[in-house]
Amino acid sequence: MAWTTNEIAKHKDASSCWVIIKDEVYDVTEFLLKHPGGPGIILKYAGHDATSAFVPIHSPDAIQRNLSPSQCLGRLADTKGGEVDVQMGHTQDEMRVEREMKRRPPLNQILNLTDIENVAKKVLPHPVLAFYSAGTDDEVLPIPQSLARNRRAFDRFFFHPRVMRPVSICDPSTKILGYHSSLPIFVSGAAQAILGELNITRACGKANIIQMVCTTDSAAALPSQPLFFQLYKVTDTAASTKVVQEAEQLGYKAIALTVDAVVVGNRERDVKSLWVLEQQEGKTQVYFEWDPEATTNLFGSSAVNRRNAFDSDLSWKETIPWLRSITKLPIILKGIQCVEDAMLAVEAGVEAILVSNHGGMVFSLPPLEVLHRIRQQQPDIFDKLEGGIRRGTDVIKAVCLGSKAVGLGRPFLYALSAYGEAGVTKMLDVLHREITISMRLLGAASIRDLTPEMVERVDWEPVRQRNTKL
């Protein structure tokens, strides 16, 4: 069947969402909440041609693997090939993004990760920035309180550098689950990375950095590049089983089961971003409508719970044995937040844990504090498991406390958003320089020279500047 652009344009919201990809028409309404990158990017192209956004970051068989034949509606009528110009118009936010992209400083002026983040925050659309930077519940601009606590945790740990140690040759490489990594870092899974995950994969492959991904699209991976698969178990166990087995068949090296997201947190910044109104040609434009009682909500815990996206009944007794029964891959538990659960992970026999509070879960301990408690209370855990941190600005402190590697999520998203694949490469260069300099100043010629004795926790809080304006 052939469809006209006028007919397709009628299906432009969450109740009925159609898109055009390479002259083919697809009904993606049911797929919106299943999309690893979230529904927002799909809804942006609802009723329009999404070819330019879809093709660069998806494998050729992505549609066939994710949509049923009934969702493939037919061809676009009266087209001679190529992308069809279905006019969408431009919001003020889109025009702002376009202006800021032209004002970006060249990469040779980027000196650290903060520089990259500052550029990204200027060029990202408001709803996307809200998702990237949001913590849960209470937030105080410019940094949500829960995220700020994560950052401040690193300020409480101080170094004890050693001198008179040869460090002219400094090797920051390590192994994660037996796989070589040029730095003690990896890309932690982040749902919205799917919008450009292949660019991150390419940059990491060249730099020999391991990536944890949220999708089985691995077309950009180098033949010898190890990828870990992040699993969000859903209530449909058969569907989760299929995804895990597909990942194993495609050559993924480990399964990272997310255990700290049985529901979506109360991400207030996400919600507030949906209230942004813009004037365009005399009409008010709304990014998405937010109705706390609606069943079609696409952001927030109520929507996810009503649509049964996540399995809220994960358990030590049933979930780990189930995962063991369907895959031979090493299992990582992503989202450990206390010493007691780290011990249970040892008893369950998993190969690694990822200490994380999902980027800022409200009032949970910062990951570095949890890592320190594990070191103090159960140091033998480090002999039985490999562990990491979801995010953090001080890799060396975490490694000294026993972490095998530090997982970074948001920094990769910011680098990707600001400069694409080149930005990810630049970020990795910055981290390599900072890590090797820090190691040399500490008197460590290799990762194994970084020991718990080199760091000390000191209880203090930085003095906050008071507003003295009259």
Short mmCIF file of C-alpha atoms in Angstrom, two decimals:
data_model
loop_
_atom_site.label_atom_id
_atom_site.label_comp_id
_atom_site.label_asym_id
_atom_site.label_seq_id
_atom_site.Cartn_x
_atom_site.Cartn_y
_atom_site.Cartn_z
CA MET A 1 0.00 0.00 0.00
CA ALA A 2 1.18 3.54 -0.74
CA TRP A 3 0.64 6.47 1.62
CA THR A 4 0.66 10.20 0.89
CA THR A 5 2.54 12.67 3.07
CA ASN A 6 -0.75 14.27 4.10
CA GLU A 7 -2.05 10.95 5.40
CA ILE A 8 1.17 10.23 7.27
CA ALA A 9 1.24 13.71 8.84
CA LYS A 10 -2.00 12.94 10.70
CA HIS A 11 -0.15 10.38 12.87
CA LYS A 12 2.06 12.77 14.80
CA ASP A 13 1.76 12.02 18.53
CA ALA A 14 2.01 9.25 21.10
CA SER A 15 -1.51 7.98 20.42
CA SER A 16 -0.60 7.22 16.81
CA CYS A 17 2.99 7.70 15.70
CA TRP A 18 4.08 7.01 12.10
CA VAL A 19 7.46 7.79 10.55
CA ILE A 20 9.02 7.57 7.11
CA ILE A 21 12.40 5.85 6.73
CA LYS A 22 13.92 5.48 3.26
CA ASP A 23 10.53 5.86 1.55
CA GLU A 24 8.92 3.19 3.77
CA VAL A 25 6.15 4.01 6.27
CA TYR A 26 6.19 2.52 9.79
CA ASP A 27 3.77 2.58 12.71
CA VAL A 28 6.05 2.91 15.77
CA THR A 29 3.35 3.71 18.34
CA GLU A 30 3.85 0.50 20.34
CA PHE A 31 7.63 0.78 20.04
CA LEU A 32 7.86 4.23 21.68
CA LEU A 33 8.42 3.00 25.24
CA LYS A 34 10.62 0.13 24.08
CA HIS A 35 13.09 2.43 22.34
CA PRO A 36 16.36 2.36 24.36
CA GLY A 37 16.88 6.04 23.65
CA GLY A 38 13.45 7.01 24.91
CA PRO A 39 10.37 8.11 22.94
CA GLY A 40 11.30 11.78 22.64
CA ILE A 41 13.55 11.52 19.60
CA ILE A 42 10.97 9.40 17.74
CA LEU A 43 8.14 11.80 18.54
CA LYS A 44 10.21 14.64 17.15
CA TYR A 45 9.81 13.01 13.72
CA ALA A 46 6.25 11.75 14.21
CA GLY A 47 4.34 12.14 10.95
CA HIS A 48 7.53 13.08 9.12
CA ASP A 49 10.61 11.70 7.40
CA ALA A 50 13.14 10.38 9.96
CA THR A 51 15.68 8.98 7.49
CA SER A 52 18.46 11.45 8.24
CA ALA A 53 18.20 10.85 12.00
CA PHE A 54 17.78 7.07 11.80
CA VAL A 55 20.27 5.82 9.21
CA PRO A 56 23.58 7.12 10.64
CA ILE A 57 23.17 5.46 14.05
CA HIS A 58 21.35 2.18 13.40
CA SER A 59 22.38 -1.10 11.80
CA PRO A 60 20.72 -2.03 8.49
CA ASP A 61 18.52 -4.71 10.10
CA ALA A 62 17.39 -2.64 13.10
CA ILE A 63 13.85 -2.19 11.77
CA GLN A 64 13.35 -5.86 10.96
CA ARG A 65 14.56 -6.90 14.42
CA ASN A 66 12.41 -4.45 16.36
CA LEU A 67 9.16 -4.08 14.39
CA SER A 68 6.66 -6.72 13.36
CA PRO A 69 5.51 -7.06 9.72
CA SER A 70 2.17 -5.51 10.65
CA GLN A 71 3.97 -2.33 11.75
CA CYS A 72 5.50 -1.92 8.27
CA LEU A 73 2.62 -0.13 6.58
CA GLY A 74 3.87 0.23 3.01
CA ARG A 75 5.66 2.69 0.76
CA LEU A 76 5.48 6.42 0.39
CA ALA A 77 3.36 7.45 -2.60
CA ASP A 78 4.67 9.60 -5.44
CA THR A 79 8.37 9.59 -4.59
CA LYS A 80 11.39 9.16 -6.81
CA GLY A 81 13.70 8.12 -3.97
CA GLY A 82 15.72 10.00 -1.38
CA GLU A 83 14.42 11.74 1.70
CA VAL A 84 11.06 13.40 1.33
CA ASP A 85 10.77 16.99 2.44
CA VAL A 86 7.92 16.88 4.93
CA GLN A 87 8.12 20.29 6.51
CA MET A 88 8.27 20.29 10.29
CA GLY A 89 9.03 23.91 10.98
CA HIS A 90 11.61 25.05 13.52
CA THR A 91 10.98 25.89 17.15
CA GLN A 92 12.89 28.61 18.93
CA ASP A 93 14.86 25.95 20.77
CA GLU A 94 15.91 24.32 17.49
CA MET A 95 17.04 27.69 16.15
CA ARG A 96 18.98 28.29 19.39
CA VAL A 97 20.73 24.93 19.01
CA GLU A 98 21.66 25.78 15.43
CA ARG A 99 23.17 29.11 16.50
CA GLU A 100 25.14 27.58 19.36
CA MET A 101 26.52 24.83 17.15
CA LYS A 102 28.09 27.49 14.96
CA ARG A 103 29.60 29.21 18.01
CA ARG A 104 31.35 26.14 19.42
CA PRO A 105 35.04 26.65 20.15
CA PRO A 106 37.41 24.45 18.12
CA LEU A 107 38.43 21.18 19.75
CA ASN A 108 42.02 22.36 20.26
CA GLN A 109 40.65 24.89 22.77
CA ILE A 110 38.98 22.16 24.85
CA LEU A 111 41.22 21.38 27.82
CA ASN A 112 39.10 19.26 30.18
CA LEU A 113 35.78 17.48 30.62
CA THR A 114 34.16 20.57 32.12
CA ASP A 115 34.88 22.48 28.91
CA ILE A 116 33.15 19.73 26.93
CA GLU A 117 30.16 19.71 29.28
CA ASN A 118 29.77 23.49 29.03
CA VAL A 119 29.66 23.32 25.23
CA ALA A 120 27.19 20.43 25.30
CA LYS A 121 24.82 22.28 27.62
CA LYS A 122 24.66 25.12 25.11
CA VAL A 123 24.01 22.99 22.03
CA LEU A 124 21.63 20.37 23.45
CA PRO A 125 17.85 20.77 23.05
CA HIS A 126 16.24 21.62 26.40
CA PRO A 127 14.40 18.28 26.92
CA VAL A 128 17.52 16.25 26.09
CA LEU A 129 19.67 18.36 28.41
CA ALA A 130 17.10 17.87 31.17
CA PHE A 131 17.33 14.10 30.77
CA TYR A 132 21.14 14.07 30.70
CA SER A 133 21.60 16.31 33.71
CA ALA A 134 18.65 15.34 35.90
CA GLY A 135 18.97 13.64 39.25
CA THR A 136 15.92 12.68 41.28
CA ASP A 137 13.57 14.74 43.45
CA ASP A 138 15.16 17.87 45.00
CA GLU A 139 17.28 19.85 42.59
CA VAL A 140 19.12 23.12 42.99
CA LEU A 141 20.44 24.67 39.81
CA PRO A 142 22.92 24.40 38.24
CA ILE A 143 23.54 20.94 39.75
CA PRO A 144 20.83 18.67 41.18
CA GLN A 145 21.45 17.98 44.90
CA SER A 146 21.81 14.22 44.42
CA LEU A 147 24.36 14.71 41.63
CA ALA A 148 26.18 17.36 43.64
CA ARG A 149 26.56 14.91 46.52
CA ASN A 150 28.15 12.43 44.12
CA ARG A 151 30.66 15.07 43.07
CA ARG A 152 31.40 16.33 46.57
CA ALA A 153 32.20 12.79 47.71
CA PHE A 154 35.43 12.94 45.72
CA ASP A 155 36.45 16.11 47.56
CA ARG A 156 36.54 14.19 50.84
CA PHE A 157 39.33 11.87 49.68
CA PHE A 158 42.95 13.09 49.72
CA PHE A 159 46.12 11.58 48.30
CA HIS A 160 49.32 10.44 50.02
CA PRO A 161 51.80 10.74 47.13
CA ARG A 162 54.99 8.69 47.19
CA VAL A 163 58.27 10.16 45.91
CA MET A 164 61.58 8.84 44.61
CA ARG A 165 59.85 6.22 42.49
CA PRO A 166 60.70 5.77 38.77
CA VAL A 167 57.70 6.85 36.68
CA SER A 168 59.20 7.83 33.32
CA ILE A 169 57.37 4.83 31.91
CA CYS A 170 53.75 4.96 33.08
CA ASP A 171 51.20 2.38 31.99
CA PRO A 172 47.55 3.25 32.83
CA SER A 173 46.10 0.15 31.13
CA THR A 174 44.16 -2.56 32.96
CA LYS A 175 41.93 -5.57 32.35
CA ILE A 176 38.19 -5.65 32.90
CA LEU A 177 36.76 -9.17 33.13
CA GLY A 178 39.91 -10.31 31.37
CA TYR A 179 39.63 -7.84 28.48
CA HIS A 180 42.33 -5.25 27.88
CA SER A 181 41.50 -1.57 28.36
CA SER A 182 43.96 1.23 27.66
CA LEU A 183 42.61 3.19 30.66
CA PRO A 184 40.87 2.18 33.92
CA ILE A 185 37.58 3.52 32.56
CA PHE A 186 34.72 2.23 30.46
CA VAL A 187 31.58 3.64 28.92
CA SER A 188 28.76 3.03 31.34
CA GLY A 189 25.39 2.26 29.81
CA ALA A 190 23.23 5.33 29.31
CA ALA A 191 19.88 5.00 27.59
CA GLN A 192 19.99 8.20 25.56
CA ALA A 193 23.42 7.27 24.16
CA ILE A 194 21.57 5.18 21.58
CA LEU A 195 20.96 8.42 19.66
CA GLY A 196 24.65 8.30 18.73
CA GLU A 197 25.89 5.10 20.33
CA LEU A 198 27.65 3.97 17.15
CA ASN A 199 29.84 7.10 17.20
CA ILE A 200 30.86 6.30 20.78
CA THR A 201 31.56 2.71 19.75
CA ARG A 202 33.83 3.78 16.90
CA ALA A 203 35.85 6.18 19.05
CA CYS A 204 36.20 3.65 21.88
CA GLY A 205 37.25 0.93 19.47
CA LYS A 206 40.12 3.05 18.19
CA ALA A 207 41.18 3.95 21.75
CA ASN A 208 40.80 0.39 23.11
CA ILE A 209 38.13 1.33 25.66
CA ILE A 210 35.35 -1.08 26.64
CA GLN A 211 31.78 0.08 26.14
CA MET A 212 28.59 -1.01 27.87
CA VAL A 213 25.71 -0.49 25.48
CA CYS A 214 21.93 -0.47 25.78
CA THR A 215 21.18 -2.00 22.39
CA THR A 216 22.29 -4.96 20.33
CA ASP A 217 23.13 -2.77 17.35
CA SER A 218 26.90 -3.40 17.17
CA ALA A 219 27.56 -2.66 13.51
CA ALA A 220 30.21 -0.04 14.32
CA ALA A 221 32.30 -2.29 16.58
CA LEU A 222 35.76 -3.37 15.43
CA PRO A 223 36.24 -7.15 15.07
CA SER A 224 38.31 -7.39 18.27
CA GLN A 225 36.40 -4.73 20.24
CA PRO A 226 34.77 -6.06 23.46
CA LEU A 227 31.28 -4.76 24.20
CA PHE A 228 29.21 -5.39 27.33
CA PHE A 229 25.41 -5.44 27.09
CA GLN A 230 23.28 -3.55 29.62
CA LEU A 231 20.04 -5.38 30.39
CA TYR A 232 16.90 -3.83 31.81
CA LYS A 233 14.76 -6.85 32.65
CA VAL A 234 11.12 -6.29 31.78
CA THR A 235 8.05 -8.09 33.04
CA ASP A 236 7.91 -10.08 29.81
CA THR A 237 10.63 -12.59 30.72
CA ALA A 238 10.50 -14.21 27.29
CA ALA A 239 11.33 -10.87 25.70
CA SER A 240 14.29 -10.35 28.06
CA THR A 241 15.49 -13.89 27.34
CA LYS A 242 15.41 -13.23 23.62
CA VAL A 243 17.43 -10.01 24.01
CA VAL A 244 20.11 -11.70 26.17
CA GLN A 245 20.51 -14.62 23.81
CA GLU A 246 20.69 -12.29 20.83
CA ALA A 247 23.44 -10.30 22.56
CA GLU A 248 25.41 -13.50 23.19
CA GLN A 249 25.03 -14.60 19.56
CA LEU A 250 26.27 -11.20 18.38
CA GLY A 251 29.47 -11.56 20.39
CA TYR A 252 28.89 -9.39 23.44
CA LYS A 253 31.29 -10.32 26.23
CA ALA A 254 29.20 -9.76 29.38
CA ILE A 255 25.66 -9.00 30.54
CA ALA A 256 25.22 -6.06 32.93
CA LEU A 257 21.89 -6.48 34.70
CA THR A 258 20.56 -3.14 35.95
CA VAL A 259 19.24 -3.74 39.47
CA ASP A 260 18.63 -0.19 40.72
CA ALA A 261 15.92 0.88 38.28
CA VAL A 262 12.85 -1.20 39.06
CA VAL A 263 10.95 2.04 38.54
CA VAL A 264 12.00 5.33 37.00
CA GLY A 265 13.03 7.88 39.61
CA ASN A 266 11.15 11.10 40.22
CA ARG A 267 13.15 13.12 37.70
CA GLU A 268 11.55 16.53 38.19
CA ARG A 269 13.80 18.32 35.74
CA ASP A 270 12.57 15.99 32.98
CA VAL A 271 8.99 16.86 33.79
CA LYS A 272 9.63 20.59 33.99
CA SER A 273 11.35 20.52 30.61
CA LEU A 274 8.04 19.41 29.11
CA TRP A 275 6.40 22.59 30.32
CA VAL A 276 8.57 24.76 28.09
CA LEU A 277 6.38 26.73 25.73
CA GLU A 278 7.63 28.53 22.68
CA GLN A 279 6.07 31.07 20.37
CA GLN A 280 6.35 30.23 16.70
CA GLU A 281 4.56 32.18 14.00
CA GLY A 282 2.13 33.51 16.58
CA LYS A 283 1.23 30.04 17.91
CA THR A 284 2.28 28.38 21.15
CA GLN A 285 4.36 25.25 20.59
CA VAL A 286 4.53 22.56 23.31
CA TYR A 287 7.31 19.97 23.31
CA PHE A 288 5.09 17.29 24.88
CA GLU A 289 2.04 17.47 27.06
CA TRP A 290 2.36 16.30 30.67
CA ASP A 291 -0.66 14.83 32.38
CA PRO A 292 0.19 13.04 35.67
CA GLU A 293 -2.97 10.91 35.40
CA ALA A 294 -2.72 10.00 31.71
CA THR A 295 -1.83 6.46 30.65
CA THR A 296 0.16 7.76 27.67
CA ASN A 297 2.78 9.63 29.71
CA LEU A 298 6.22 8.92 28.29
CA PHE A 299 8.49 10.33 30.99
CA GLY A 300 8.32 9.40 34.66
CA SER A 301 7.62 6.48 36.91
CA SER A 302 3.82 6.46 36.52
CA ALA A 303 4.06 5.85 32.79
CA VAL A 304 6.63 3.11 33.08
CA ASN A 305 4.73 1.33 35.82
CA ARG A 306 1.43 1.42 33.97
CA ARG A 307 3.07 0.09 30.79
CA ASN A 308 4.97 -2.62 32.75
CA ALA A 309 8.30 -1.64 31.23
CA PHE A 310 10.53 -2.71 34.13
CA ASP A 311 10.35 -5.84 36.26
CA SER A 312 9.80 -4.59 39.82
CA ASP A 313 10.18 -8.07 41.32
CA LEU A 314 13.89 -8.75 40.79
CA SER A 315 15.25 -11.03 43.51
CA TRP A 316 18.48 -12.77 44.52
CA LYS A 317 16.66 -16.10 44.68
CA GLU A 318 15.10 -16.06 41.21
CA THR A 319 16.61 -13.41 38.92
CA ILE A 320 20.29 -14.42 39.01
CA PRO A 321 19.53 -18.16 38.51
CA TRP A 322 17.25 -17.23 35.60
CA LEU A 323 20.01 -15.18 33.96
CA ARG A 324 22.56 -17.96 34.56
CA SER A 325 20.21 -20.45 32.90
CA ILE A 326 19.98 -18.53 29.62
CA THR A 327 23.57 -17.33 29.09
CA LYS A 328 27.14 -18.44 29.63
CA LEU A 329 28.41 -14.83 29.63
CA PRO A 330 29.86 -13.20 32.78
CA ILE A 331 27.22 -11.35 34.81
CA ILE A 332 27.67 -7.82 36.14
CA LEU A 333 25.20 -6.34 38.61
CA LYS A 334 24.82 -2.64 37.82
CA GLY A 335 23.50 -0.53 40.69
CA ILE A 336 24.92 -1.92 43.96
CA GLN A 337 24.49 0.76 46.66
CA CYS A 338 25.52 -0.84 49.95
CA VAL A 339 28.00 -3.28 51.51
CA GLU A 340 25.27 -5.83 52.29
CA ASP A 341 24.25 -6.17 48.64
CA ALA A 342 27.89 -6.40 47.57
CA MET A 343 28.22 -9.40 49.89
CA LEU A 344 25.04 -10.95 48.46
CA ALA A 345 26.51 -10.50 44.97
CA VAL A 346 29.52 -12.56 46.06
CA GLU A 347 27.21 -15.28 47.39
CA ALA A 348 25.23 -15.22 44.13
CA GLY A 349 28.44 -15.86 42.22
CA VAL A 350 28.30 -12.94 39.81
CA GLU A 351 31.57 -11.92 38.17
CA ALA A 352 31.42 -8.17 38.80
CA ILE A 353 29.46 -5.40 40.44
CA LEU A 354 29.00 -1.83 39.36
CA VAL A 355 28.69 0.48 42.38
CA SER A 356 26.16 3.08 41.30
CA ASN A 357 23.26 5.23 42.42
CA HIS A 358 22.02 5.60 38.85
CA GLY A 359 23.63 9.00 38.44
CA GLY A 360 21.99 10.55 41.48
CA MET A 361 19.29 8.51 43.20
CA VAL A 362 17.87 10.69 45.94
CA PHE A 363 19.67 10.45 49.33
CA SER A 364 21.55 7.25 48.49
CA LEU A 365 25.26 7.30 49.34
CA PRO A 366 27.57 8.53 46.59
CA PRO A 367 29.27 5.57 44.85
CA LEU A 368 32.74 6.51 46.12
CA GLU A 369 31.47 6.42 49.72
CA VAL A 370 29.99 2.95 49.15
CA LEU A 371 33.27 1.79 47.62
CA HIS A 372 35.14 3.13 50.68
CA ARG A 373 32.78 1.27 53.03
CA ILE A 374 33.30 -1.97 51.13
CA ARG A 375 37.07 -1.46 51.42
CA GLN A 376 36.77 -0.80 55.17
CA GLN A 377 34.22 -3.48 56.09
CA GLN A 378 34.65 -6.29 53.55
CA PRO A 379 38.02 -5.89 51.78
CA ASP A 380 38.03 -9.54 50.69
CA ILE A 381 35.21 -8.72 48.27
CA PHE A 382 37.81 -7.16 45.98
CA ASP A 383 39.53 -10.54 45.71
CA LYS A 384 36.30 -12.19 44.55
CA LEU A 385 34.64 -9.56 42.37
CA GLU A 386 35.55 -6.83 39.96
CA GLY A 387 33.86 -3.46 40.70
CA GLY A 388 33.41 -0.01 39.14
CA ILE A 389 31.60 3.32 39.53
CA ARG A 390 28.85 4.62 37.31
CA ARG A 391 30.29 8.13 37.24
CA GLY A 392 32.96 10.23 38.91
CA THR A 393 35.57 12.87 38.12
CA ASP A 394 38.46 11.31 40.00
CA VAL A 395 39.35 7.94 38.47
CA ILE A 396 42.52 7.47 40.47
CA LYS A 397 40.81 7.76 43.87
CA ALA A 398 38.35 5.04 42.91
CA VAL A 399 41.11 2.76 41.62
CA CYS A 400 43.11 3.27 44.81
CA LEU A 401 40.07 2.14 46.82
CA GLY A 402 39.86 -1.07 44.83
CA SER A 403 37.75 -0.33 41.78
CA LYS A 404 38.95 -2.13 38.68
CA ALA A 405 37.66 0.68 36.49
CA VAL A 406 35.38 3.71 36.56
CA GLY A 407 32.28 3.82 34.40
CA LEU A 408 31.49 7.19 32.87
CA GLY A 409 28.08 7.88 31.36
CA ARG A 410 27.21 11.57 31.15
CA PRO A 411 30.72 12.73 30.09
CA PHE A 412 30.47 10.53 26.98
CA LEU A 413 26.98 11.87 26.24
CA TYR A 414 28.21 15.44 26.53
CA ALA A 415 31.25 14.80 24.34
CA LEU A 416 29.09 13.12 21.72
CA SER A 417 26.51 15.92 21.77
CA ALA A 418 29.07 18.69 21.52
CA TYR A 419 31.43 17.33 18.84
CA GLY A 420 30.29 13.88 17.71
CA GLU A 421 32.84 11.09 17.39
CA ALA A 422 35.68 13.64 17.41
CA GLY A 423 34.44 14.89 20.79
CA VAL A 424 34.54 11.38 22.26
CA THR A 425 38.10 10.93 20.98
CA LYS A 426 39.07 14.29 22.50
CA MET A 427 37.53 13.31 25.84
CA LEU A 428 39.52 10.07 25.93
CA ASP A 429 42.73 11.97 25.11
CA VAL A 430 42.02 14.36 28.00
CA LEU A 431 41.41 11.48 30.40
CA HIS A 432 44.58 9.69 29.30
CA ARG A 433 46.64 12.81 29.94
CA GLU A 434 45.06 13.51 33.34
CA ILE A 435 45.31 9.91 34.54
CA THR A 436 48.96 9.45 33.57
CA ILE A 437 49.93 12.80 35.11
CA SER A 438 48.14 11.90 38.35
CA MET A 439 49.77 8.48 38.46
CA ARG A 440 53.25 9.96 38.01
CA LEU A 441 52.67 12.56 40.72
CA LEU A 442 51.53 9.76 43.06
CA GLY A 443 54.60 7.67 42.29
CA ALA A 444 52.64 4.95 40.46
CA ALA A 445 54.12 3.50 37.29
CA SER A 446 51.20 1.12 36.74
CA ILE A 447 47.63 0.55 37.91
CA ARG A 448 48.76 -2.12 40.39
CA ASP A 449 50.84 0.56 42.18
CA LEU A 450 47.66 2.43 43.13
CA THR A 451 46.84 1.12 46.62
CA PRO A 452 44.36 2.01 49.40
CA GLU A 453 47.21 3.53 51.45
CA MET A 454 47.49 6.31 48.86
CA VAL A 455 44.11 7.82 49.75
CA GLU A 456 42.54 9.00 52.99
CA ARG A 457 38.99 10.07 53.69
CA VAL A 458 38.66 13.36 55.61
CA ASP A 459 35.28 14.59 56.86
CA TRP A 460 34.80 18.13 55.73
CA GLU A 461 32.49 20.20 53.56
CA PRO A 462 33.57 23.13 51.40
CA VAL A 463 32.54 26.55 52.68
CA ARG A 464 29.60 27.82 50.71
CA GLN A 465 29.66 31.39 49.48
CA ARG A 466 26.87 33.45 50.96
CA ASN A 467 24.98 35.98 48.89
CA THR A 468 26.00 39.35 50.38
CA LYS A 469 23.84 41.46 48.06
CA LEU A 470 21.71 43.98 49.90
#
